Short mmCIF file of C-alpha atoms in Angstrom, two decimals:
data_model
loop_
_atom_site.label_atom_id
_atom_site.label_comp_id
_atom_site.label_asym_id
_atom_site.label_seq_id
_atom_site.Cartn_x
_atom_site.Cartn_y
_atom_site.Cartn_z
CA MET A 1 0.00 0.00 0.00
CA ALA A 2 1.42 3.33 -1.04
CA VAL A 3 0.51 6.70 0.39
CA GLU A 4 0.43 9.92 -1.59
CA SER A 5 0.52 13.34 0.05
CA ASP A 6 -0.86 15.50 -2.73
CA LEU A 7 -3.40 15.41 -5.53
CA LEU A 8 -2.81 13.38 -8.66
CA SER A 9 -0.86 15.16 -11.36
CA SER A 10 -3.29 13.90 -14.01
CA PRO A 11 -6.78 14.08 -12.46
CA PRO A 12 -9.74 12.45 -14.18
CA PRO A 13 -12.28 14.51 -16.17
CA PRO A 14 -14.28 17.20 -14.33
CA ALA A 15 -17.29 16.25 -12.23
CA VAL A 16 -20.69 16.40 -13.92
CA ASP A 17 -22.70 17.77 -11.00
CA GLU A 18 -22.23 20.70 -8.66
CA LYS A 19 -21.97 18.64 -5.46
CA SER A 20 -19.21 16.44 -6.88
CA ALA A 21 -17.41 19.48 -8.28
CA LYS A 22 -17.36 21.12 -4.82
CA ALA A 23 -16.08 17.93 -3.20
CA LEU A 24 -13.26 17.54 -5.72
CA GLN A 25 -12.38 21.22 -5.35
CA PHE A 26 -12.14 20.71 -1.58
CA ILE A 27 -9.80 17.74 -2.05
CA GLU A 28 -7.62 19.79 -4.38
CA GLU A 29 -7.47 22.74 -1.99
CA MET A 30 -6.53 20.53 0.94
CA THR A 31 -3.85 18.56 -0.90
CA ARG A 32 -2.41 21.48 -2.85
CA ASN A 33 -1.60 23.23 0.43
CA THR A 34 -0.65 20.16 2.47
CA ASP A 35 2.00 21.74 4.65
CA SER A 36 0.05 24.88 5.55
CA VAL A 37 -3.06 22.78 6.32
CA GLN A 38 -0.98 20.49 8.55
CA GLU A 39 0.54 23.45 10.36
CA LYS A 40 -2.95 24.86 10.97
CA VAL A 41 -4.32 21.50 12.14
CA LEU A 42 -1.51 21.01 14.67
CA ALA A 43 -1.98 24.56 15.99
CA GLU A 44 -5.72 23.94 16.40
CA ILE A 45 -5.13 20.66 18.24
CA LEU A 46 -2.51 22.11 20.58
CA SER A 47 -4.57 25.23 21.25
CA GLN A 48 -7.71 23.19 21.95
CA ASN A 49 -5.88 20.85 24.32
CA ALA A 50 -3.42 23.31 25.85
CA GLU A 51 -4.85 22.86 29.36
CA THR A 52 -4.84 19.08 29.31
CA GLU A 53 -2.83 17.17 31.84
CA TYR A 54 -0.99 15.33 29.07
CA LEU A 55 0.43 18.39 27.29
CA LYS A 56 1.21 20.12 30.58
CA ARG A 57 3.15 17.03 31.58
CA PHE A 58 5.69 17.82 28.86
CA GLY A 59 5.87 21.56 29.48
CA LEU A 60 4.36 22.89 26.28
CA ASN A 61 3.05 25.95 28.15
CA GLY A 62 0.52 26.78 25.45
CA ALA A 63 2.95 26.60 22.52
CA THR A 64 1.33 25.62 19.21
CA ASP A 65 4.32 25.56 16.83
CA ARG A 66 5.81 22.40 15.36
CA ASP A 67 9.35 22.84 16.63
CA THR A 68 8.29 23.12 20.29
CA PHE A 69 5.83 20.25 19.89
CA LYS A 70 8.46 17.95 18.39
CA SER A 71 11.15 18.86 20.89
CA LYS A 72 9.00 18.29 23.96
CA VAL A 73 6.31 15.68 23.18
CA PRO A 74 7.58 12.09 22.80
CA VAL A 75 6.52 9.46 20.30
CA VAL A 76 4.39 6.95 22.22
CA THR A 77 2.63 3.61 21.91
CA TYR A 78 -0.72 2.46 23.22
CA GLU A 79 1.01 0.91 26.23
CA ASP A 80 2.45 4.34 27.13
CA LEU A 81 -1.05 5.86 27.10
CA LEU A 82 -2.80 2.95 28.77
CA PRO A 83 -2.68 4.34 32.36
CA ASP A 84 -4.33 7.58 31.18
CA ILE A 85 -6.90 5.69 29.12
CA GLN A 86 -7.74 3.48 32.08
CA ARG A 87 -8.28 6.55 34.25
CA ILE A 88 -10.80 7.89 31.72
CA ALA A 89 -12.47 4.47 31.43
CA ASN A 90 -12.75 4.29 35.21
CA GLY A 91 -14.55 7.64 35.46
CA ASP A 92 -11.93 10.41 35.71
CA ARG A 93 -13.60 13.30 33.83
CA SER A 94 -10.75 15.77 34.19
CA PRO A 95 -9.09 16.93 30.91
CA ILE A 96 -6.41 14.25 30.80
CA LEU A 97 -5.84 13.83 27.05
CA CYS A 98 -8.43 16.17 25.54
CA SER A 99 -10.14 19.35 26.71
CA HIS A 100 -13.43 18.24 25.13
CA PRO A 101 -15.39 15.54 26.95
CA ILE A 102 -14.62 11.99 25.83
CA SER A 103 -17.88 10.78 24.26
CA GLU A 104 -17.03 7.08 23.91
CA PHE A 105 -14.27 4.58 23.31
CA LEU A 106 -13.68 3.08 19.88
CA THR A 107 -12.39 -0.47 19.97
CA SER A 108 -9.73 -1.38 17.46
CA SER A 109 -9.83 -4.68 15.60
CA GLY A 110 -6.50 -5.57 17.17
CA THR A 111 -5.01 -6.53 13.82
CA SER A 112 -2.46 -3.78 13.18
CA ALA A 113 -0.42 -4.42 16.28
CA GLY A 114 -1.95 -7.17 18.33
CA GLU A 115 -4.45 -6.76 21.14
CA ARG A 116 -7.78 -4.95 20.96
CA LYS A 117 -7.47 -1.37 22.17
CA LEU A 118 -9.74 1.34 23.60
CA MET A 119 -9.33 4.60 21.72
CA PRO A 120 -10.97 7.69 23.29
CA THR A 121 -12.90 9.92 20.91
CA ILE A 122 -15.03 13.09 20.98
CA HIS A 123 -18.31 14.06 19.30
CA GLU A 124 -16.59 16.37 16.81
CA GLU A 125 -14.69 13.46 15.26
CA MET A 126 -17.95 12.09 13.85
CA ASP A 127 -18.24 15.17 11.65
CA ARG A 128 -14.72 14.61 10.33
CA ARG A 129 -15.53 10.99 9.49
CA GLN A 130 -18.74 12.05 7.78
CA LEU A 131 -16.78 14.58 5.75
CA LEU A 132 -14.42 11.91 4.43
CA TYR A 133 -17.34 9.63 3.56
CA SER A 134 -18.89 12.49 1.58
CA LEU A 135 -15.83 12.67 -0.66
CA LEU A 136 -15.81 9.02 -1.77
CA MET A 137 -18.59 9.00 -4.36
CA PRO A 138 -17.58 12.27 -6.05
CA VAL A 139 -14.21 10.63 -6.75
CA MET A 140 -15.79 7.37 -7.90
CA ASN A 141 -18.21 9.22 -10.19
CA GLN A 142 -15.23 10.32 -12.25
CA TYR A 143 -14.54 6.72 -13.20
CA VAL A 144 -17.89 4.90 -13.12
CA PRO A 145 -20.93 6.62 -14.70
CA ASP A 146 -24.58 6.47 -13.66
CA LEU A 147 -24.09 5.33 -10.07
CA ASP A 148 -27.12 7.45 -9.21
CA LYS A 149 -29.31 5.16 -11.33
CA GLY A 150 -29.39 2.26 -8.86
CA LYS A 151 -28.50 1.03 -5.39
CA ALA A 152 -25.63 -0.41 -3.39
CA LEU A 153 -25.82 -3.82 -1.75
CA HIS A 154 -23.54 -3.12 1.18
CA PHE A 155 -23.47 -5.66 3.99
CA LEU A 156 -23.20 -3.43 7.07
CA PHE A 157 -23.30 -4.65 10.67
CA ILE A 158 -23.16 -3.39 14.22
CA LYS A 159 -21.72 -5.10 17.25
CA ALA A 160 -23.29 -5.09 20.71
CA GLU A 161 -21.49 -2.41 22.70
CA THR A 162 -20.01 -2.70 26.16
CA GLN A 163 -19.66 -0.11 28.90
CA THR A 164 -16.59 0.93 30.80
CA PRO A 165 -16.85 1.53 34.58
CA SER A 166 -17.30 5.25 33.82
CA GLY A 167 -20.48 4.52 31.85
CA LEU A 168 -18.88 5.45 28.52
CA VAL A 169 -19.66 2.96 25.76
CA ALA A 170 -16.92 1.00 23.99
CA ARG A 171 -17.68 -0.16 20.46
CA PRO A 172 -16.10 -0.49 17.00
CA VAL A 173 -15.84 2.70 14.96
CA LEU A 174 -18.32 1.47 12.34
CA THR A 175 -20.87 0.56 15.00
CA SER A 176 -20.47 4.08 16.34
CA TYR A 177 -21.03 5.53 12.88
CA TYR A 178 -24.04 3.37 11.96
CA LYS A 179 -25.70 4.24 15.28
CA SER A 180 -25.03 7.95 14.86
CA GLU A 181 -27.62 10.51 13.86
CA GLN A 182 -25.38 11.37 10.90
CA PHE A 183 -26.02 7.90 9.48
CA LYS A 184 -29.56 7.17 10.67
CA LYS A 185 -30.90 10.55 9.53
CA ARG A 186 -28.66 11.00 6.52
CA PRO A 187 -30.22 13.10 3.74
CA PHE A 188 -31.20 11.38 0.53
CA ASP A 189 -28.26 11.01 -1.84
CA PRO A 190 -28.95 9.29 -5.18
CA TYR A 191 -25.34 8.03 -5.21
CA ASN A 192 -25.65 6.34 -1.81
CA VAL A 193 -28.98 4.50 -1.81
CA LEU A 194 -28.71 1.18 0.02
CA THR A 195 -30.75 -1.97 -0.52
CA SER A 196 -30.43 -2.73 3.20
CA PRO A 197 -32.93 -0.98 5.49
CA ASN A 198 -31.56 0.69 8.61
CA GLU A 199 -33.53 -1.79 10.70
CA ALA A 200 -31.45 -4.66 9.32
CA ILE A 201 -28.13 -2.82 9.64
CA LEU A 202 -28.87 -1.86 13.25
CA CYS A 203 -29.96 -5.34 14.34
CA PRO A 204 -27.34 -6.73 16.77
CA ASP A 205 -28.18 -10.34 15.85
CA SER A 206 -25.70 -11.15 13.07
CA PHE A 207 -27.83 -13.89 11.48
CA GLN A 208 -30.99 -11.79 11.33
CA SER A 209 -29.03 -8.83 10.00
CA MET A 210 -27.23 -10.80 7.28
CA TYR A 211 -30.35 -12.72 6.29
CA THR A 212 -32.43 -9.58 5.89
CA GLN A 213 -29.74 -7.72 3.99
CA MET A 214 -29.25 -10.67 1.64
CA LEU A 215 -33.00 -11.02 1.14
CA CYS A 216 -33.34 -7.33 0.23
CA GLY A 217 -30.38 -7.60 -2.12
CA LEU A 218 -32.02 -10.51 -3.93
CA ILE A 219 -35.38 -8.77 -4.18
CA MET A 220 -33.73 -5.67 -5.66
CA ARG A 221 -31.16 -7.60 -7.70
CA HIS A 222 -31.66 -5.61 -10.93
CA GLU A 223 -31.18 -2.32 -9.08
CA VAL A 224 -27.84 -3.31 -7.54
CA LEU A 225 -24.92 -1.46 -9.16
CA ARG A 226 -22.23 -2.32 -6.62
CA LEU A 227 -21.62 -4.81 -3.82
CA GLY A 228 -19.67 -3.87 -0.74
CA VAL A 229 -18.35 -5.05 2.60
CA VAL A 230 -15.53 -3.48 4.61
CA PHE A 231 -13.03 -6.32 4.14
CA ALA A 232 -12.82 -8.79 1.26
CA SER A 233 -13.21 -11.67 3.71
CA GLY A 234 -16.64 -10.28 4.64
CA LEU A 235 -17.89 -10.54 1.06
CA LEU A 236 -16.79 -14.17 0.91
CA ARG A 237 -18.70 -14.72 4.14
CA ALA A 238 -21.79 -13.25 2.48
CA ILE A 239 -21.40 -15.62 -0.49
CA ARG A 240 -21.00 -18.53 1.90
CA PHE A 241 -24.14 -17.39 3.71
CA LEU A 242 -26.04 -17.45 0.42
CA GLN A 243 -24.74 -20.97 -0.29
CA LEU A 244 -26.08 -22.16 3.08
CA ASN A 245 -29.40 -20.28 3.09
CA TRP A 246 -30.57 -19.87 -0.51
CA GLN A 247 -33.38 -22.41 -0.14
CA GLN A 248 -35.02 -20.54 2.74
CA LEU A 249 -34.43 -17.20 1.00
CA ALA A 250 -36.09 -18.52 -2.17
CA HIS A 251 -39.01 -19.83 -0.10
CA ASP A 252 -39.51 -16.39 1.49
CA ILE A 253 -39.49 -14.72 -1.92
CA SER A 254 -41.82 -17.30 -3.45
CA THR A 255 -44.42 -17.07 -0.69
CA GLY A 256 -43.95 -13.48 0.42
CA THR A 257 -43.50 -14.66 4.02
CA LEU A 258 -40.52 -14.01 6.27
CA ASN A 259 -38.33 -16.72 7.77
CA PRO A 260 -39.64 -17.41 11.32
CA LYS A 261 -36.04 -17.13 12.58
CA ILE A 262 -36.33 -13.40 11.93
CA THR A 263 -37.88 -12.20 15.18
CA ASP A 264 -36.68 -8.59 15.42
CA PRO A 265 -39.91 -6.49 15.49
CA SER A 266 -38.48 -3.56 13.54
CA ILE A 267 -37.17 -5.86 10.79
CA LYS A 268 -40.50 -7.69 10.55
CA GLU A 269 -42.34 -4.40 10.21
CA CYS A 270 -40.11 -2.95 7.51
CA MET A 271 -39.95 -6.24 5.55
CA SER A 272 -43.76 -6.41 5.48
CA LYS A 273 -43.55 -3.44 3.09
CA ILE A 274 -40.71 -4.88 0.97
CA LEU A 275 -41.36 -8.62 0.73
CA LYS A 276 -44.07 -9.66 -1.75
CA PRO A 277 -44.67 -13.05 -3.43
CA ASP A 278 -42.44 -13.44 -6.50
CA PRO A 279 -42.35 -17.10 -7.63
CA GLU A 280 -40.44 -16.19 -10.81
CA LEU A 281 -37.57 -14.64 -8.85
CA ALA A 282 -37.59 -17.59 -6.42
CA ASP A 283 -37.28 -20.02 -9.35
CA PHE A 284 -34.38 -18.01 -10.74
CA ILE A 285 -32.52 -18.08 -7.40
CA THR A 286 -33.13 -21.81 -7.09
CA LYS A 287 -31.77 -22.40 -10.59
CA GLU A 288 -28.63 -20.34 -10.00
CA CYS A 289 -27.82 -21.57 -6.49
CA SER A 290 -28.77 -25.25 -6.60
CA GLY A 291 -25.88 -26.33 -8.83
CA GLU A 292 -22.27 -26.91 -7.84
CA ASN A 293 -20.89 -24.25 -10.17
CA TRP A 294 -20.71 -20.92 -8.33
CA GLU A 295 -18.26 -19.30 -10.72
CA ARG A 296 -19.40 -15.72 -11.60
CA ILE A 297 -22.31 -16.08 -9.16
CA ILE A 298 -22.24 -12.34 -8.40
CA PRO A 299 -22.91 -11.09 -11.95
CA ARG A 300 -25.29 -13.99 -12.51
CA ILE A 301 -27.50 -12.88 -9.62
CA TRP A 302 -26.74 -9.15 -9.74
CA PRO A 303 -26.20 -8.58 -13.48
CA ASN A 304 -25.77 -4.80 -13.33
CA THR A 305 -22.93 -4.86 -10.79
CA LYS A 306 -20.17 -2.49 -11.87
CA TYR A 307 -17.64 -3.20 -9.11
CA LEU A 308 -17.02 -4.68 -5.67
CA GLU A 309 -16.32 -2.12 -2.93
CA VAL A 310 -13.99 -4.03 -0.60
CA ILE A 311 -10.56 -3.66 0.95
CA VAL A 312 -8.18 -6.01 -0.88
CA THR A 313 -4.86 -4.49 0.21
CA GLY A 314 -2.51 -5.88 2.85
CA ALA A 315 -3.68 -9.12 4.42
CA MET A 316 -6.87 -8.99 2.31
CA ALA A 317 -4.94 -9.39 -0.97
CA GLN A 318 -5.01 -13.17 -0.62
CA TYR A 319 -8.76 -13.14 -1.33
CA ILE A 320 -8.45 -11.56 -4.78
CA PRO A 321 -8.40 -14.87 -6.76
CA THR A 322 -11.50 -16.11 -4.92
CA LEU A 323 -13.31 -12.82 -5.44
CA ASP A 324 -12.40 -12.99 -9.13
CA TYR A 325 -13.85 -16.49 -9.27
CA TYR A 326 -17.17 -15.42 -7.79
CA SER A 327 -17.35 -12.06 -9.60
CA GLY A 328 -15.89 -12.82 -13.00
CA GLY A 329 -13.06 -10.38 -12.37
CA LEU A 330 -15.11 -7.30 -11.49
CA PRO A 331 -13.05 -4.26 -10.41
CA LYS A 332 -12.30 -4.07 -6.69
CA PRO A 333 -11.71 -0.42 -5.77
CA CYS A 334 -10.33 0.33 -2.32
CA THR A 335 -11.85 3.72 -1.61
CA MET A 336 -10.50 4.86 1.76
CA TYR A 337 -7.87 4.35 4.44
CA ALA A 338 -9.10 4.50 8.01
CA SER A 339 -8.67 3.06 11.48
CA SER A 340 -10.24 3.37 14.91
CA GLU A 341 -7.75 6.10 15.78
CA CYS A 342 -8.41 8.29 12.74
CA TYR A 343 -9.84 8.39 9.23
CA PHE A 344 -6.77 9.16 7.13
CA GLY A 345 -7.60 9.61 3.48
CA LEU A 346 -8.98 8.25 0.23
CA ASN A 347 -7.96 6.65 -3.04
CA LEU A 348 -8.00 9.15 -5.90
CA LYS A 349 -7.48 6.39 -8.47
CA PRO A 350 -10.04 3.91 -7.14
CA MET A 351 -10.15 1.73 -10.27
CA SER A 352 -6.44 0.95 -10.19
CA GLU A 353 -5.29 -2.64 -9.72
CA PRO A 354 -5.12 -3.78 -6.06
CA SER A 355 -1.34 -4.10 -6.27
CA GLU A 356 -1.10 -0.45 -7.33
CA VAL A 357 -3.46 1.06 -4.75
CA SER A 358 -2.31 4.30 -3.20
CA TYR A 359 -4.10 6.56 -0.75
CA THR A 360 -4.01 10.33 -0.55
CA ILE A 361 -3.78 11.43 3.06
CA MET A 362 -6.23 14.28 3.74
CA PRO A 363 -4.24 16.78 5.81
CA ASN A 364 -7.31 18.16 7.58
CA MET A 365 -8.10 14.87 9.35
CA GLY A 366 -5.26 15.04 11.89
CA TYR A 367 -1.58 15.85 12.14
CA PHE A 368 0.58 13.20 10.50
CA GLU A 369 4.25 12.40 10.84
CA PHE A 370 6.13 9.50 9.32
CA LEU A 371 8.90 7.39 10.77
CA PRO A 372 11.18 6.04 8.02
CA HIS A 373 11.26 2.26 8.19
CA ASP A 374 14.15 0.06 7.16
CA ASP A 375 14.24 -3.66 8.02
CA SER A 376 18.03 -3.71 7.73
CA SER A 377 18.56 -0.96 10.32
CA PRO A 378 15.56 -0.71 12.65
CA ILE A 379 15.19 2.48 14.67
CA THR A 380 15.01 2.22 18.45
CA LEU A 381 12.73 4.91 19.83
CA SER A 382 13.61 6.56 23.12
CA ARG A 383 12.55 9.76 24.84
CA ASP A 384 16.19 10.75 25.31
CA SER A 385 16.98 10.61 21.60
CA PRO A 386 13.74 11.13 19.67
CA PRO A 387 13.83 10.06 16.01
CA ARG A 388 13.61 12.49 13.13
CA LEU A 389 10.12 12.19 11.70
CA VAL A 390 9.14 13.21 8.18
CA GLU A 391 6.33 15.69 7.52
CA LEU A 392 3.40 14.67 5.32
CA SER A 393 4.53 17.06 2.59
CA ASP A 394 8.02 15.51 2.58
CA VAL A 395 7.28 11.79 2.24
CA GLU A 396 9.04 10.16 -0.71
CA ALA A 397 7.31 7.81 -3.14
CA GLY A 398 8.26 4.15 -2.78
CA LYS A 399 9.78 4.42 0.69
CA TYR A 400 8.47 2.68 3.81
CA TYR A 401 7.13 4.63 6.77
CA GLU A 402 5.43 4.02 10.06
CA LEU A 403 2.52 6.40 10.63
CA ILE A 404 2.69 8.67 13.69
CA LEU A 405 -0.59 10.38 14.54
CA THR A 406 -1.81 13.43 16.49
CA THR A 407 -5.60 13.88 16.74
CA TYR A 408 -8.18 16.33 18.01
CA SER A 409 -9.28 13.59 20.46
CA GLY A 410 -5.99 13.84 22.34
CA LEU A 411 -3.61 11.30 20.82
CA CYS A 412 -0.19 12.97 20.49
CA ARG A 413 2.59 11.49 18.36
CA TYR A 414 0.92 8.11 18.62
CA ARG A 415 2.33 5.08 16.78
CA VAL A 416 -0.61 3.57 14.91
CA GLY A 417 1.25 0.34 14.20
CA ASP A 418 0.77 0.30 10.42
CA ILE A 419 3.88 0.08 8.29
CA LEU A 420 2.89 1.58 4.98
CA GLN A 421 3.99 -0.63 2.05
CA MET A 422 5.17 -3.39 4.40
CA LYS A 423 5.87 -6.74 2.69
CA GLN A 424 4.59 -9.90 4.33
CA SER A 425 6.87 -12.95 4.23
CA CYS A 426 4.31 -15.65 5.05
CA LYS A 427 1.74 -14.29 2.60
CA LYS A 428 4.33 -14.29 -0.20
CA ALA A 429 5.40 -17.84 0.66
CA ILE A 430 1.80 -19.05 0.38
CA GLU A 431 1.36 -17.21 -2.92
CA ASN A 432 4.46 -18.95 -4.29
CA ALA A 433 3.38 -22.38 -3.07
CA SER A 434 -0.17 -22.02 -4.38
CA GLU A 435 1.20 -21.65 -7.92
CA LEU A 436 1.60 -25.44 -7.85
CA LEU A 437 -2.15 -25.82 -7.33
CA LYS A 438 -3.16 -24.07 -10.53
CA GLU A 439 -2.93 -27.19 -12.68
CA PHE A 440 -5.63 -28.69 -10.43
CA ASN A 441 -7.86 -25.57 -10.80
CA THR A 442 -7.39 -25.10 -7.07
CA SER A 443 -6.53 -22.03 -4.98
CA VAL A 444 -5.93 -21.23 -1.30
CA VAL A 445 -8.92 -19.24 -0.04
CA GLU A 446 -7.88 -19.02 3.60
CA TYR A 447 -4.99 -19.92 5.87
CA THR A 448 -3.55 -19.65 9.35
CA SER A 449 -0.51 -21.05 11.15
CA PHE A 450 0.26 -22.86 14.38
CA ALA A 451 3.60 -23.37 16.14
CA ASP A 452 3.61 -27.02 17.17
CA THR A 453 6.03 -27.35 20.08
CA LYS A 454 5.02 -30.87 21.05
CA SER A 455 7.39 -32.33 18.48
CA ILE A 456 11.17 -32.09 18.84
CA PRO A 457 12.28 -29.89 17.23
CA GLY A 458 9.12 -27.80 17.03
CA HIS A 459 7.72 -26.97 13.62
CA TYR A 460 5.13 -24.78 11.94
CA VAL A 461 1.81 -26.11 10.73
CA ILE A 462 0.03 -24.16 7.98
CA TYR A 463 -3.71 -24.77 7.70
CA TRP A 464 -5.17 -24.29 4.23
CA GLU A 465 -8.77 -24.14 3.11
CA LEU A 466 -8.93 -24.78 -0.63
CA LEU A 467 -11.32 -23.83 -3.39
CA MET A 468 -11.41 -26.69 -5.91
CA LYS A 469 -13.26 -25.91 -9.12
CA ASP A 470 -13.22 -29.63 -9.99
CA SER A 471 -13.63 -31.76 -6.85
CA SER A 472 -12.90 -34.91 -8.85
CA TYR A 473 -9.35 -33.72 -9.52
CA PRO A 474 -7.87 -32.64 -6.14
CA PRO A 475 -4.18 -31.84 -5.57
CA THR A 476 -2.13 -34.92 -4.82
CA ASN A 477 -0.12 -35.49 -1.64
CA GLU A 478 3.01 -35.21 -3.75
CA VAL A 479 2.04 -31.72 -4.87
CA LEU A 480 1.18 -30.66 -1.32
CA ASN A 481 4.60 -31.89 -0.18
CA LYS A 482 6.17 -29.75 -2.89
CA CYS A 483 4.12 -26.81 -1.63
CA CYS A 484 5.77 -27.28 1.78
CA LEU A 485 9.22 -27.05 0.18
CA VAL A 486 8.32 -23.95 -1.83
CA MET A 487 6.99 -22.26 1.30
CA GLU A 488 10.15 -23.04 3.25
CA GLU A 489 12.32 -21.65 0.44
CA SER A 490 10.21 -18.46 0.40
CA LEU A 491 10.39 -17.71 4.12
CA ASN A 492 12.95 -15.31 5.55
CA SER A 493 16.58 -15.97 6.42
CA VAL A 494 15.88 -16.33 10.15
CA TYR A 495 13.52 -19.25 9.47
CA ARG A 496 15.90 -20.86 6.97
CA GLN A 497 18.80 -20.67 9.42
CA GLY A 498 16.75 -22.37 12.12
CA ARG A 499 15.56 -24.96 9.63
CA ASN A 500 18.81 -25.81 7.84
CA ALA A 501 21.77 -24.59 9.87
CA ASP A 502 20.66 -24.88 13.49
CA ASN A 503 18.15 -27.72 13.06
CA SER A 504 16.07 -25.90 15.66
CA ILE A 505 12.95 -25.96 13.46
CA GLY A 506 11.40 -29.11 12.05
CA PRO A 507 9.91 -29.53 8.54
CA LEU A 508 6.99 -27.27 7.74
CA GLU A 509 3.65 -29.07 7.49
CA ILE A 510 0.54 -28.17 5.46
CA ARG A 511 -2.82 -29.50 6.60
CA VAL A 512 -5.90 -29.05 4.41
CA VAL A 513 -9.05 -28.40 6.43
CA LYS A 514 -12.64 -29.00 5.35
CA ASN A 515 -14.56 -26.24 3.60
CA GLY A 516 -16.24 -23.92 6.08
CA THR A 517 -13.61 -24.31 8.81
CA PHE A 518 -12.62 -20.65 8.72
CA GLU A 519 -16.28 -19.66 8.62
CA GLU A 520 -16.69 -21.56 11.90
CA LEU A 521 -13.61 -19.76 13.26
CA MET A 522 -15.22 -16.42 12.44
CA ASP A 523 -18.51 -17.51 14.04
CA TYR A 524 -16.55 -18.46 17.16
CA ALA A 525 -14.81 -15.07 17.24
CA ILE A 526 -18.11 -13.22 16.77
CA SER A 527 -19.72 -15.25 19.56
CA ARG A 528 -16.92 -14.01 21.83
CA GLY A 529 -17.50 -10.36 20.94
CA ALA A 530 -15.58 -9.74 17.69
CA SER A 531 -17.07 -7.28 15.19
CA ILE A 532 -18.21 -8.68 11.83
CA ASN A 533 -17.12 -5.46 10.11
CA GLN A 534 -13.61 -5.52 11.56
CA TYR A 535 -12.93 -9.26 11.78
CA LYS A 536 -9.79 -10.53 10.09
CA VAL A 537 -8.64 -14.14 10.15
CA PRO A 538 -5.76 -14.53 12.64
CA ARG A 539 -2.62 -15.54 10.79
CA CYS A 540 -1.31 -17.36 13.83
CA VAL A 541 -3.42 -19.35 16.31
CA SER A 542 -2.53 -20.68 19.75
CA PHE A 543 -4.66 -23.81 19.41
CA THR A 544 -5.32 -26.13 16.49
CA PRO A 545 -8.51 -25.66 14.40
#
């Protein structure tokens, strides 16, 4: 994933409507004056939070300039801030990190740097998130015409929220947004009409929510112009859901009656206005879904789909072949870059190939610094010798950086944990090994790893779930053994030394699991409180599947 700091040198053709034109003009103004916007944003943040305990701790004394800020305020991690965050969670309402009242905690997915985190936020941040959302479709309209002539089938979910001892809620950022007045009472926008009713999106029961959203998507199948989920893995979950539930869905459509498992009163009321008997549509769904061949199932059911709106960068890139199988190779634009800590920016070339995705950081969203990253000479951060960080306007194309963030909510020089453009050794090893599966029309759709220490020496077990287009011609054991060798050759030098020189690591093992195993893993995670929107398959597990 690359990050760009200013507007594209060759922008697409002008917008065709006034609203889009204003949005694109705003993007240009922000990115043309990146450094001055960043200077203003930092001054606003430091002025707003000048009386906070945190900034007083480092002797800023009301200063709002960059040089003073950088010389006095250290670069920190979540662990450094945890005592202050715990005080807020336990009920301390004094201005510890932010002068504005903390409105809630946003829970991270725990996938950028490990454990789930509580990120304090304020009401004003919702307006900044809404602003970034409002810029997405004006950019997309430059590349895909007539998106105002239909609807979006976006599978959107909330997670049941928890409360901290202070009474402040803790929930994922998307749950916060979908429950906000900005979302629930959003004005009509012909470019953002959803097939899913709010009642389905806001239902905390994941089965009832998914079932209703899928049912509405099927009923309105000719109106659907784009399909979307936050992560690519979520769209595959939706396809799997259709595979498991198409018979009941077809029955509901044929009879005009709702599945008795749907008990949410608000869903039942809204579906009574949407669901009408349509035997012809039910017969069509039965015909398409009853066979074994699910190749191109998305355009077969939703024939007017122009693209899939999913994140397929980073760890999600492994799902691209499977998405291509189900979609017939539909474009997969990644529209924005965001996290629980901050919404960062958007993709100004959304129709580019996933491997070429770059995001333009919007300088009005927060104050951004970048720590140069080099695997060969890692930087050790210390408060005594702070590292030299690069300004947003000075980042260089093609280089690797760790993002350092300062927000209006009170995070100061916070290490997000994302390494922009970071290569992933295990992912590449699996990609190399899976090349051997192509002659069997087979691909790896999901994987995780387990360090088996019961054997001597210990060894790594890689669990694969495979998609076989021809189940009568599966990969042979000989080929799977060769996959093990290719993976070992593709792993880094530390692994190879332990494997070959030290004999401290035993032979790598690949185990193929039954189809649906990773679906069950996700169900297990959701049952223990994980968010559907933010869930990512763990790439290392502490117990065997």
